[in-house]
XYZ file of C-alpha atoms in Angstrom:
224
model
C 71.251 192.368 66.254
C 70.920 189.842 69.269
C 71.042 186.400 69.375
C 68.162 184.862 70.330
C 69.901 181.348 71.140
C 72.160 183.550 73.149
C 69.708 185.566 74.697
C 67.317 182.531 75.808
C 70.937 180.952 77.384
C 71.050 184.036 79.522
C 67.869 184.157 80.477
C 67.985 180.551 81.877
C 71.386 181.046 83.816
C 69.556 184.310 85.182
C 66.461 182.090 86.099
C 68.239 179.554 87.537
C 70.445 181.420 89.691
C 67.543 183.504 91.065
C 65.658 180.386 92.236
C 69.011 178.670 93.177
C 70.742 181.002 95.548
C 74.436 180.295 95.557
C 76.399 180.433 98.947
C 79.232 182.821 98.296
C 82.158 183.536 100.557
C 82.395 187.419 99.622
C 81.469 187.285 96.359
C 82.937 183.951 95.434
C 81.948 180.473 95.120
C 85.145 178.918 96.723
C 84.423 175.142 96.855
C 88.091 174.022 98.496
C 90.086 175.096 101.707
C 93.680 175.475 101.996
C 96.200 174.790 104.707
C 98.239 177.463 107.004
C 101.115 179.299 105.278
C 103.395 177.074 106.665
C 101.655 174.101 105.178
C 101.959 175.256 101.464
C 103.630 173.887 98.964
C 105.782 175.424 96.460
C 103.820 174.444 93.352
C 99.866 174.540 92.461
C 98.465 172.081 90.013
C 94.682 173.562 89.551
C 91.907 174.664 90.821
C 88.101 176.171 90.958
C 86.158 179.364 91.643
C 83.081 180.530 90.768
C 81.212 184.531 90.879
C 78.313 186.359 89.816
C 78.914 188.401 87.079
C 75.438 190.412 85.748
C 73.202 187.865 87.633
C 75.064 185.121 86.300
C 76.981 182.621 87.294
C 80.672 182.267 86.123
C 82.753 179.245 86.686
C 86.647 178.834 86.272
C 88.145 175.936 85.990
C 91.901 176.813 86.058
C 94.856 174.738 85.424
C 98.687 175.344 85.670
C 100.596 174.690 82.500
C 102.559 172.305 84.501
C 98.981 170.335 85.422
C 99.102 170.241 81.712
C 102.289 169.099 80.805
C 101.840 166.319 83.972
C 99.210 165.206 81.776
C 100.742 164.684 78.605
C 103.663 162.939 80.602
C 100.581 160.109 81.997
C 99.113 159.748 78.745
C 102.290 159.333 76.687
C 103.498 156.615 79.493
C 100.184 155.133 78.867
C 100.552 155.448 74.967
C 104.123 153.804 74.948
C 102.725 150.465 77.022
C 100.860 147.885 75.178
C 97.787 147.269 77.117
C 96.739 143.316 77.574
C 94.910 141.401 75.124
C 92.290 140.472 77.856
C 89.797 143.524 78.583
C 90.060 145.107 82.745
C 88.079 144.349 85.093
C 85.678 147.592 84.293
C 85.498 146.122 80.775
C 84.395 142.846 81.719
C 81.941 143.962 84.272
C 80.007 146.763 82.848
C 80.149 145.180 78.656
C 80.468 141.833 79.484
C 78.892 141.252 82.795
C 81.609 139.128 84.871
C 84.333 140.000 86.873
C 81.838 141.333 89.272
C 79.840 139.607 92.149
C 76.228 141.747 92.820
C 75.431 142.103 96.580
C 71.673 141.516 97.456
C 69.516 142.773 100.122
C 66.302 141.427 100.687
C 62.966 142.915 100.125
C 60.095 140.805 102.207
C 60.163 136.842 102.236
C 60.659 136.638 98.604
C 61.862 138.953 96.737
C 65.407 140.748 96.926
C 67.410 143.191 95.011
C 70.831 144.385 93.945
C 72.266 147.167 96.194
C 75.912 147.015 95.092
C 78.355 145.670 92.776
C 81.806 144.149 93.819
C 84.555 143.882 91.430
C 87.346 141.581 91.158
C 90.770 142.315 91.776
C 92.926 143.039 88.756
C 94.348 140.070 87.037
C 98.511 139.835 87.264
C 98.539 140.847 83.215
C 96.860 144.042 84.272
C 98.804 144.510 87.419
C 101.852 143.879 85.471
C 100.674 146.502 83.313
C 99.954 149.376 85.703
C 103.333 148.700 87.023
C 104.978 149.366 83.454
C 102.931 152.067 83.115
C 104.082 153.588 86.457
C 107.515 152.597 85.638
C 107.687 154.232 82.484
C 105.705 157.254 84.035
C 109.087 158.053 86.515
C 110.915 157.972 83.306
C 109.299 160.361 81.792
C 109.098 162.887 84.863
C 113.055 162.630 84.810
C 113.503 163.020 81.108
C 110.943 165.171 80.356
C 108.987 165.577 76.636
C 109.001 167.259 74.098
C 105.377 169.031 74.889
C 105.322 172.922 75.436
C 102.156 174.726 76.854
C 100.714 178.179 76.299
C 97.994 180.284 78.526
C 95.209 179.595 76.941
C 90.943 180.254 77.536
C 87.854 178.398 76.411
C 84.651 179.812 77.564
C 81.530 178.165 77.046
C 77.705 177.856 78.060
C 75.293 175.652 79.413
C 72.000 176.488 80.951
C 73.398 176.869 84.372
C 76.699 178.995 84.161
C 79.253 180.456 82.068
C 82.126 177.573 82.337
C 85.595 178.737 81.684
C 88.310 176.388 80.991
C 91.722 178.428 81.649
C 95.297 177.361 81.592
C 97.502 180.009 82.781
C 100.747 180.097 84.563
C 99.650 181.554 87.988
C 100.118 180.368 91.494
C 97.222 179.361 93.736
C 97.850 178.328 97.018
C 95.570 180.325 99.180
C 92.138 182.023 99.992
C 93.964 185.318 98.690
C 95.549 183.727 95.437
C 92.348 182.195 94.810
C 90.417 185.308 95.022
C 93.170 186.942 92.434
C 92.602 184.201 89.802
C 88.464 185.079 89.931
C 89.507 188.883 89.387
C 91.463 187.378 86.433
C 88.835 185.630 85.082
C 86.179 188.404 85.532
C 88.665 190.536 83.569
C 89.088 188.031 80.946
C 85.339 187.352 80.517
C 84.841 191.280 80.327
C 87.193 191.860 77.888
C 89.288 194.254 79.814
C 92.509 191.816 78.997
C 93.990 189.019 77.348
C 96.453 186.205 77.764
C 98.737 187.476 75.268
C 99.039 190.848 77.070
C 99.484 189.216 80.395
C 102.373 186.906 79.046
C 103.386 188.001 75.868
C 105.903 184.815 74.178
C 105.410 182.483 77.423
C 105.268 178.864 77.145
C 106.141 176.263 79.588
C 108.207 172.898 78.370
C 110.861 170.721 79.231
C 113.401 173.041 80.229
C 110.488 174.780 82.976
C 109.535 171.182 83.676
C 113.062 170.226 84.875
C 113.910 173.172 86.556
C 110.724 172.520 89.012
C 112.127 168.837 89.711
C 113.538 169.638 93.148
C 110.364 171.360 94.070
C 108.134 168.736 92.692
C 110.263 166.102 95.446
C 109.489 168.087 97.688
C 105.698 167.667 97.861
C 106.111 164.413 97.083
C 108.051 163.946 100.142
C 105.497 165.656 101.817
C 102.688 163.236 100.517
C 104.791 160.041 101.216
């Protein structure tokens, strides 16, 4: 028996896609571009493609497990730093209403209105505090944590598109490689595979995360 909250969610991606056309790049919604081979760098982080899949639209929102374990390094830095006492300048602005000076235009001879908001520059607590966070950050890079990562797939819905969160341990670094994780994903949404067939026992931890360290200088190097 169908689902009739299912079925209506179809029905409106359908809907929406026929009176939104989508401009695809042969069959794929690929919303970055990517530099000459010689360009590349030795490591992807994430990325994004979408497709049509039975007059739907599919989108993938695919991460590395090192983009992953990156995380967890920035918000364990961030958890092992007391933050200040006094709230940040985003704090006082939008739930207190300072920190901020309002630019005004004006509208006639009397009457004027905001068109932008200005905020103050960090106070030295805060600065002080981004720097320990950055500090301790480095540390952590070196070190590495405890943290271990496994391919993993969340799909959900909206009225738009089929959204698909997935964290698996590919490489995409080109048109091409992008176009390989979509075929991925369409497989995965069609049920013609799964993660655990595809890499059976993997996970990616400290030991993974330190071996990529000379790599990871690299593109930093590259960025500097």
């Amino acid at each position: 028996m169908k689902n009739p909250y299912v079925e209506r969610i179809r029905r409106r991606m359908r809907e929406f896609h026929r009176h939104n056309p989508w401009r695809l790049d042969n069959g794929l919604y690929i919303p970055h571009a990517y530099p000459p081979e010689s360009e590349r760098a030795a490591l992807s982080w994430w990325d994004d493609v979408g497709f049509v899949l039975n007059g739907r639209r599919v989108l993938v929102f695919w991460r590395h497990p090192r983009c992953v374990y990156r995380d967890a390094i920035e918000a364990k830095a961030m958890a092992d730093v007391p933050e200040p006492s006094t709230p940040d300048v985003f704090d006082a602005c939008f739930h207190e209403g300072s920190a901020s000076t309002k630019q005004w235009r004006k509208l006639g001879r009397s009457r004027k209105k905001v068109v932008s908001t200005t905020l103050q520059a960090p106070t030295e607590e805060w600065r002080a505090y981004f720097d320990a966070v950055r500090k301790r950050e480095r540390e952590l890079e070196d070190s590495g944590i405890d943290f271990d990562v496994t391919p993993s797939a969340r799909i959900g819905w909206c009225s738009t598109a089929t959204m698909i969160d997935l964290i698996a341990p590919l490489e995409v670094r080109s048109e091409t490689d992008v176009r390989a994780l979509a075929a991925f994903a369409k497989r995965l949404v069609k049920r013609e595979t799964i993660l655990a067939e595809e890499w059976p026992g993997y996970h990616y931890g400290r030991a993974v995360w330190l071996a990529e360290s000379d790599a990871r200088a690299v593109i930093e190097q590259t960025l500097a």
